[in-house]
Coordinates of C-alpha atoms and ligand atoms in Angstrom, one line a residue:
M159 CA 99.8 121.4 162.0
S160 CA 103.2 120.5 160.7
E161 CA 105.9 119.9 163.3
T162 CA 109.1 122.0 163.4
R163 CA 112.4 120.5 164.5
H164 CA 115.5 122.6 165.1
T165 CA 119.0 121.3 165.0
K166 CA 122.5 122.8 165.0
V167 CA 123.4 120.6 162.1
L168 CA 121.1 118.9 159.7
I169 CA 122.7 116.1 157.7
I170 CA 120.9 115.2 154.5
G171 CA 121.7 111.7 153.2
S172 CA 122.4 108.3 154.8
G173 CA 125.3 107.0 152.7
P174 CA 128.9 106.7 153.9
A175 CA 129.3 110.6 153.8
G176 CA 126.1 111.3 155.8
Y177 CA 126.7 108.6 158.5
T178 CA 130.4 109.5 159.0
A179 CA 129.4 113.2 159.3
A180 CA 126.9 112.0 161.9
V181 CA 129.4 110.1 164.0
Y182 CA 131.7 113.1 164.1
A183 CA 129.0 115.7 164.7
A184 CA 127.4 113.6 167.5
R185 CA 130.8 113.1 169.2
A186 CA 131.3 116.8 169.0
M187 CA 128.1 117.1 171.0
I188 CA 126.3 119.2 168.4
E189 CA 123.3 116.8 168.4
P190 CA 122.8 116.2 164.7
I191 CA 119.6 115.2 163.0
L192 CA 120.2 113.0 159.9
V193 CA 117.4 112.6 157.3
Q194 CA 117.8 109.4 155.4
G195 CA 116.1 110.0 152.1
L196 CA 114.5 107.6 149.8
E197 CA 117.4 105.2 149.9
P198 CA 118.4 104.6 153.5
G199 CA 122.1 103.5 153.4
G200 CA 122.7 104.9 150.0
Q201 CA 124.2 103.3 146.9
L202 CA 126.0 100.5 148.7
T203 CA 122.7 99.0 149.6
T204 CA 122.3 98.1 145.9
T205 CA 125.5 96.0 145.8
T206 CA 126.8 92.7 147.2
E207 CA 130.4 92.3 148.2
V208 CA 132.4 95.4 149.2
E209 CA 136.1 94.5 149.2
N210 CA 137.8 97.8 149.5
Y211 CA 136.4 99.4 152.7
P212 CA 139.3 99.2 155.2
S213 CA 138.8 96.8 158.1
F214 CA 136.4 94.6 156.1
I215 CA 138.0 92.1 153.7
D216 CA 134.7 91.3 152.3
I217 CA 131.3 92.6 153.6
Q218 CA 127.9 92.9 151.9
G219 CA 127.1 96.5 151.0
P220 CA 123.8 96.5 153.0
E221 CA 125.5 95.1 156.1
L222 CA 128.2 97.7 155.9
M223 CA 125.6 100.4 155.8
M224 CA 123.6 98.9 158.7
K225 CA 126.8 99.1 160.7
M226 CA 127.4 102.7 159.8
E227 CA 123.8 103.5 160.8
E228 CA 124.2 101.7 164.1
H229 CA 127.4 103.6 164.7
A230 CA 125.9 107.0 164.0
R231 CA 122.9 106.2 166.2
A232 CA 125.1 104.9 169.1
M233 CA 127.0 108.1 169.1
G234 CA 123.8 110.1 169.6
T235 CA 122.6 111.0 166.2
E236 CA 118.8 111.3 165.7
I237 CA 118.1 109.4 162.4
I238 CA 114.8 110.2 160.7
G239 CA 113.2 108.4 157.8
D240 CA 112.1 111.4 155.7
I241 CA 113.0 113.2 152.5
I242 CA 114.0 116.8 152.2
T243 CA 112.0 118.4 149.4
S244 CA 113.4 122.0 149.5
I245 CA 115.7 124.2 151.4
D246 CA 115.5 128.0 152.0
F247 CA 119.1 129.2 152.2
D248 CA 118.1 132.9 152.5
Q249 CA 116.8 132.4 156.1
R250 CA 118.9 131.9 159.2
P251 CA 118.5 129.3 160.6
F252 CA 118.1 127.6 157.2
V253 CA 114.6 126.1 156.7
A254 CA 114.2 122.7 155.1
Q255 CA 110.8 121.3 154.0
S256 CA 110.2 117.6 154.0
D257 CA 108.0 115.0 152.5
S258 CA 106.5 114.2 155.8
G259 CA 105.5 117.8 156.4
T260 CA 108.0 118.3 159.2
V261 CA 110.0 121.5 158.9
Y262 CA 113.6 121.3 159.8
T263 CA 115.4 124.5 160.9
A264 CA 119.2 124.3 161.1
D265 CA 122.1 126.5 162.0
S266 CA 124.3 124.5 159.5
I267 CA 123.6 121.9 156.9
I268 CA 125.7 119.0 155.6
L269 CA 124.6 117.9 152.1
A270 CA 125.4 114.3 151.5
T271 CA 122.8 113.3 148.9
G272 CA 125.2 111.3 146.9
A273 CA 124.5 110.2 143.3
R274 CA 121.9 108.3 141.3
A275 CA 122.1 105.8 138.4
K276 CA 122.2 107.4 134.9
W277 CA 119.9 106.1 132.2
L278 CA 120.4 105.9 128.4
G279 CA 117.5 108.2 127.8
L280 CA 115.7 106.0 125.3
E281 CA 111.9 106.0 125.1
S282 CA 111.9 102.2 124.9
E283 CA 114.2 102.1 128.0
E284 CA 111.6 104.2 129.9
A285 CA 108.7 102.1 128.7
F286 CA 110.3 98.8 130.0
K287 CA 111.6 100.1 133.3
G288 CA 110.5 97.6 135.9
F289 CA 109.5 95.1 133.1
G290 CA 113.0 93.9 132.2
V291 CA 115.0 97.2 132.3
S292 CA 116.8 97.8 135.6
A293 CA 119.8 99.7 137.1
C294 CA 120.2 97.4 140.1
A295 CA 121.4 93.8 139.7
T296 CA 121.2 93.0 143.4
C297 CA 117.6 94.1 143.4
D298 CA 116.4 92.4 140.3
G299 CA 118.9 89.7 139.3
F300 CA 116.8 87.0 140.9
F301 CA 114.1 87.3 138.2
Y302 CA 116.5 86.2 135.5
R303 CA 117.2 82.6 136.6
G304 CA 118.3 80.6 133.5
K305 CA 117.7 83.6 131.2
E306 CA 119.9 85.6 128.9
I307 CA 120.5 89.2 129.9
V308 CA 122.7 92.2 128.8
V309 CA 124.6 94.7 130.9
I310 CA 125.5 98.1 129.4
G311 CA 128.6 99.9 130.5
G312 CA 132.3 99.5 131.1
G313 CA 133.0 100.8 134.6
N314 CA 133.2 99.0 138.0
T315 CA 129.4 98.9 138.3
A316 CA 128.9 97.3 135.0
V317 CA 131.6 94.6 135.5
E318 CA 130.4 93.9 139.1
E319 CA 126.8 93.6 137.9
A320 CA 127.7 91.3 135.0
L321 CA 129.7 89.1 137.4
F322 CA 126.9 89.0 140.0
L323 CA 124.2 88.3 137.4
T324 CA 126.0 85.1 136.3
N325 CA 124.7 83.6 139.6
F326 CA 121.3 83.6 137.9
A327 CA 121.5 84.2 134.1
S328 CA 122.5 81.5 131.6
K329 CA 124.4 84.1 129.6
V330 CA 125.5 87.8 130.2
T331 CA 126.4 90.0 127.3
L332 CA 128.4 93.0 128.4
I333 CA 127.8 95.8 125.9
H334 CA 130.4 98.5 125.9
R335 CA 130.9 101.5 123.5
R336 CA 134.7 101.1 123.4
D337 CA 137.0 98.0 123.6
E338 CA 138.5 98.9 126.9
L339 CA 137.0 98.8 130.3
R340 CA 137.5 101.5 132.9
S341 CA 136.9 99.1 135.8
E342 CA 139.6 97.9 138.2
K343 CA 142.0 95.3 136.8
I344 CA 141.0 92.7 139.5
L345 CA 137.4 92.9 138.3
Q346 CA 138.4 92.7 134.7
D347 CA 140.3 89.5 135.4
R348 CA 137.3 88.0 137.0
L349 CA 135.1 89.1 134.1
F350 CA 137.4 87.7 131.3
K351 CA 137.7 84.4 133.2
N352 CA 133.9 83.9 133.5
P353 CA 132.6 81.6 130.8
K354 CA 129.1 83.0 131.1
I355 CA 130.1 86.5 130.1
E356 CA 130.6 87.6 126.6
P357 CA 131.8 91.2 125.9
L358 CA 130.4 93.0 122.9
W359 CA 132.8 95.8 122.1
F360 CA 132.1 99.0 120.2
H361 CA 128.4 98.8 120.5
E362 CA 125.6 101.0 121.8
V363 CA 122.0 100.2 122.5
E364 CA 119.6 101.9 120.1
E365 CA 116.4 100.4 121.3
V366 CA 115.0 98.1 123.9
L367 CA 112.7 95.6 122.3
G368 CA 109.8 93.9 124.0
D369 CA 106.3 92.6 124.1
E370 CA 103.2 94.3 125.5
N371 CA 101.2 91.3 126.5
P372 CA 102.6 90.1 128.9
K373 CA 104.8 93.2 129.1
G374 CA 108.5 92.3 129.1
V375 CA 111.8 92.7 127.3
T376 CA 112.7 90.3 124.5
G377 CA 116.0 91.9 123.2
V378 CA 118.0 95.0 122.4
R379 CA 118.9 96.5 119.0
V380 CA 122.6 97.5 119.1
K381 CA 124.7 99.5 116.7
H382 CA 128.4 99.2 116.0
T383 CA 129.9 102.6 116.9
K384 CA 132.4 102.5 114.0
T385 CA 130.5 100.7 111.2
G386 CA 127.0 101.7 112.1
E387 CA 125.9 98.1 111.5
T388 CA 123.0 97.0 113.7
Q389 CA 122.0 93.6 115.1
V390 CA 119.5 92.3 117.6
I391 CA 120.6 90.6 120.8
D392 CA 117.9 88.4 122.3
C393 CA 117.6 88.9 126.1
A394 CA 115.0 88.9 128.9
G395 CA 116.7 91.6 131.0
V396 CA 118.7 94.8 130.4
F397 CA 120.8 96.2 133.2
V398 CA 121.9 99.8 132.6
A399 CA 125.2 100.5 134.4
I400 CA 126.6 103.6 132.7
G401 CA 127.5 105.6 135.8
H402 CA 125.9 107.9 138.3
A403 CA 125.0 111.6 138.3
P404 CA 125.1 113.7 141.5
A405 CA 121.8 114.1 143.3
N406 CA 121.9 117.9 143.3
E407 CA 118.2 118.7 142.9
L408 CA 118.0 120.5 146.3
V409 CA 120.8 122.9 145.5
K410 CA 121.5 123.1 141.8
D411 CA 119.9 126.5 141.4
V412 CA 121.6 127.9 144.5
L413 CA 125.1 126.4 144.6
D414 CA 127.8 126.4 142.0
T415 CA 128.2 123.0 140.2
H416 CA 130.7 121.7 137.7
M417 CA 131.7 118.6 135.7
G418 CA 128.1 117.6 135.1
G419 CA 126.4 118.8 138.2
Y420 CA 128.8 118.1 141.1
V421 CA 128.6 120.7 143.8
V422 CA 131.7 122.9 144.0
T423 CA 133.5 123.1 147.3
Q424 CA 136.4 125.2 148.4
P425 CA 139.9 123.6 147.9
D426 CA 140.7 121.1 150.7
S427 CA 137.4 121.8 152.3
T428 CA 133.7 120.8 152.1
A429 CA 132.6 124.4 152.4
T430 CA 130.2 125.6 149.7
S431 CA 129.6 129.2 148.6
I432 CA 127.0 129.6 151.4
P433 CA 128.6 129.9 154.8
G434 CA 127.3 127.1 157.1
V435 CA 126.5 124.8 154.2
F436 CA 128.9 121.9 153.6
A437 CA 128.8 119.2 150.9
A438 CA 130.4 115.8 151.1
G439 CA 130.6 112.5 149.2
D440 CA 129.5 111.7 145.7
L441 CA 127.5 114.9 145.5
T442 CA 130.8 116.8 145.2
D443 CA 133.2 114.2 143.9
H444 CA 133.5 113.7 140.2
K445 CA 136.9 112.0 140.6
Y446 CA 137.0 109.2 143.2
R447 CA 133.4 108.3 144.0
Q448 CA 134.3 105.6 146.6
A449 CA 132.7 104.7 149.9
V450 CA 135.9 105.5 151.8
T451 CA 136.5 108.9 150.2
S452 CA 132.8 109.8 150.8
A453 CA 133.3 108.8 154.5
G454 CA 136.4 111.0 154.6
M455 CA 134.6 113.9 153.3
G456 CA 131.7 113.3 155.7
C457 CA 134.3 113.6 158.5
M458 CA 135.7 116.8 157.1
A459 CA 132.2 118.3 156.8
A460 CA 131.3 117.6 160.4
L461 CA 134.6 119.1 161.6
E462 CA 134.0 122.2 159.5
A463 CA 130.4 122.5 160.7
E464 CA 131.6 122.3 164.3
R465 CA 134.1 125.1 163.7
F466 CA 131.5 127.2 161.9
L467 CA 129.0 126.8 164.8
A468 CA 131.7 127.6 167.3
E469 CA 132.6 130.8 165.4
Q470 CA 128.9 131.8 165.4
E471 CA 128.8 131.6 169.1
Ligands
LIG80 P1 125.1 107.8 148.6 O1 125.6 106.4 149.0 O2 124.8 108.0 147.1 O3 123.9 108.1 149.5 C1 123.1 109.3 149.3 C2 122.1 109.4 150.3 O4 121.4 110.6 150.2 C3 121.0 108.3 150.3 O5 120.8 107.8 151.6 C4 119.8 109.0 149.8 O6 118.6 108.4 150.4 C5 120.0 110.4 150.4 N1 119.3 111.5 149.8 C6 119.3 111.8 148.5 N2 118.4 112.9 148.3 C7 117.9 113.2 149.5 C8 116.9 114.1 150.0 N3 116.3 114.9 149.1 N4 116.6 114.1 151.3 C9 117.2 113.2 152.1 N5 118.1 112.3 151.8 C10 118.4 112.3 150.5 N6 132.4 102.2 146.4 C11 133.4 101.6 147.1 O7 134.2 102.2 147.7 N7 133.4 100.2 147.0 C12 132.5 99.4 146.4 O8 132.6 98.2 146.4 C13 131.5 100.1 145.7 N8 130.5 99.4 145.1 C14 129.5 100.1 144.4 C15 128.6 99.3 143.8 C16 127.5 99.9 143.1 C17 126.4 99.1 142.4 C18 127.4 101.3 143.2 C19 126.2 102.0 142.5 C20 128.4 102.1 143.8 C21 129.4 101.5 144.4 N9 130.4 102.2 145.1 C22 131.4 101.5 145.8 C23 130.4 103.7 145.2 C24 129.8 104.1 146.5 O9 128.6 103.4 146.7 C25 129.6 105.6 146.6 O10 130.9 106.2 146.3 C26 129.1 106.0 148.0 O11 128.0 105.3 148.3 C27 128.8 107.5 148.0 O12 128.4 107.8 149.3 P2 127.5 109.1 149.6 O13 127.4 109.1 151.1 O14 128.1 110.3 149.0 O15 126.1 108.9 148.9
LIG81 P1 131.8 105.1 135.6 O1 133.1 104.7 136.2 O2 131.5 106.5 135.3 O3 131.6 104.2 134.3 C1 130.5 104.4 133.4 C2 130.6 103.5 132.2 O4 129.5 103.6 131.4 C3 131.8 103.8 131.3 O5 132.5 102.7 130.9 C4 131.2 104.6 130.2 O6 131.9 104.4 129.0 C5 129.8 104.0 130.1 N1 128.8 105.0 129.6 C6 128.6 106.2 130.1 N2 127.6 106.8 129.5 C7 127.2 105.9 128.5 C8 126.2 105.9 127.5 N3 125.3 107.0 127.4 N4 126.1 104.9 126.7 C9 126.9 103.8 126.9 N5 127.8 103.7 127.8 C10 128.0 104.8 128.6 O7 130.5 104.6 136.5 P2 130.3 103.4 137.5 O8 130.9 102.1 137.0 O9 128.9 103.4 137.9 O10 131.2 103.8 138.8 C11 130.9 105.0 139.5 C12 131.8 105.2 140.6 O11 131.5 104.2 141.6 C13 133.3 105.0 140.2 O12 134.1 105.9 140.9 C14 133.6 103.6 140.7 O13 134.9 103.4 141.0 C15 132.7 103.5 141.9 N6 132.4 102.0 142.1 C16 133.3 101.3 142.8 C17 133.2 100.0 142.9 C18 134.3 99.2 143.6 O14 135.1 99.8 144.2 N7 134.3 97.9 143.6 C19 132.1 99.3 142.4 C20 131.1 100.1 141.7 C21 131.3 101.5 141.5 P3 133.4 105.0 128.7 O15 134.3 104.1 129.5 O16 133.5 104.9 127.2 O17 133.3 106.4 129.2

């Protein structure tokens, strides 16, 4: 028999938005349950230094998220290692099914499922995932000691990953489809000063090349975006860092989304089109997508859930 757990507020997601919502909801004495999902701690657990979360000049991403978890727990949040697989928004209380078989019923829900790495969508990329193709430098960088690798993308993630990978790789080629990066200037400065990194402007990856026995990447075929000319870059690893898409699977058929799947919330609010359902963090934010803005939205969501519950009483 599956267990049923009831809560006044179910928080789905354990990134900065979820944990901050948990701190506020717990302090409001609404006894939140937070379900962590497949990636406890969220995206920041896949990075190293975080230098822009106020009060920490420099902290490792995983450590910051451990502190947030500790904080949420200390305030009285029940934190559960589980994954929500579906939610029935037609029933009151809402009914959420989970991977463990536990059914969570909730008077209100805070969606904080964040975002996930985007992929190029190439067949060859799919074929070599885990065999030289990765979207997480901190997870996989270690395997490329003394080897040449490529990083694809031109945002903060790509530049940070390229810099981090110079700790291991003999050479990092940063492949970008334009000749201008969109990452912060401080990161660009570090990139351009690093002798191990070579940018390759106006290029896109057409195919990941590799061997089957033993299975592994040997290079990428790239195409010039203006001339169409192709060339092969030899490398043992390919790090795809072309951005993130909102993790909206639970709600995309029920809630309004825009700008590529981000959940729409009311102006200056985390309220969605369903009363009692709030959304915070990267799931809703196509613009800022930062830890601190996600945390801020988590705070808003908890305060709004608290008000909603009070009105119901
Ligand atoms: P996320 O951190 O994306 O967390 C989402 C959570 O939802 C996860 O815990 C996941 O397990 C959970 N979840 C998803 N689906 C389910 C489900 N079905 N059931 C239960 N749980 C679920 N920002 C900065 O401000 N500074 C930085 O230095 C910085 N560095 C970054 C480096 C990298 C490599 C990346 C990828 C991002 C970085 N960011 C940085 C951006 C920052 O990580 C995000 O803006 C922030 O993590 C978003 O927080 P969030 O709470 O919305 O979601
Ligand atoms: P991003 O800012 O959206 O950048 C994605 C990059 O990938 C862009 O340069 C884009 O090119 C390129 N790109 C997108 N699709 C592509 C494709 N199909 N083929 C080739 N290139 C493609 O994503 P991000 O770097 O992952 O950052 C996401 C958010 O997290 C941002 O808000 C960022 O500020 C935040 N973040 C912050 C930090 C930090 O504060 N230190 C670190 C990491 C991430 P174009 O430029 O041509 O569009």
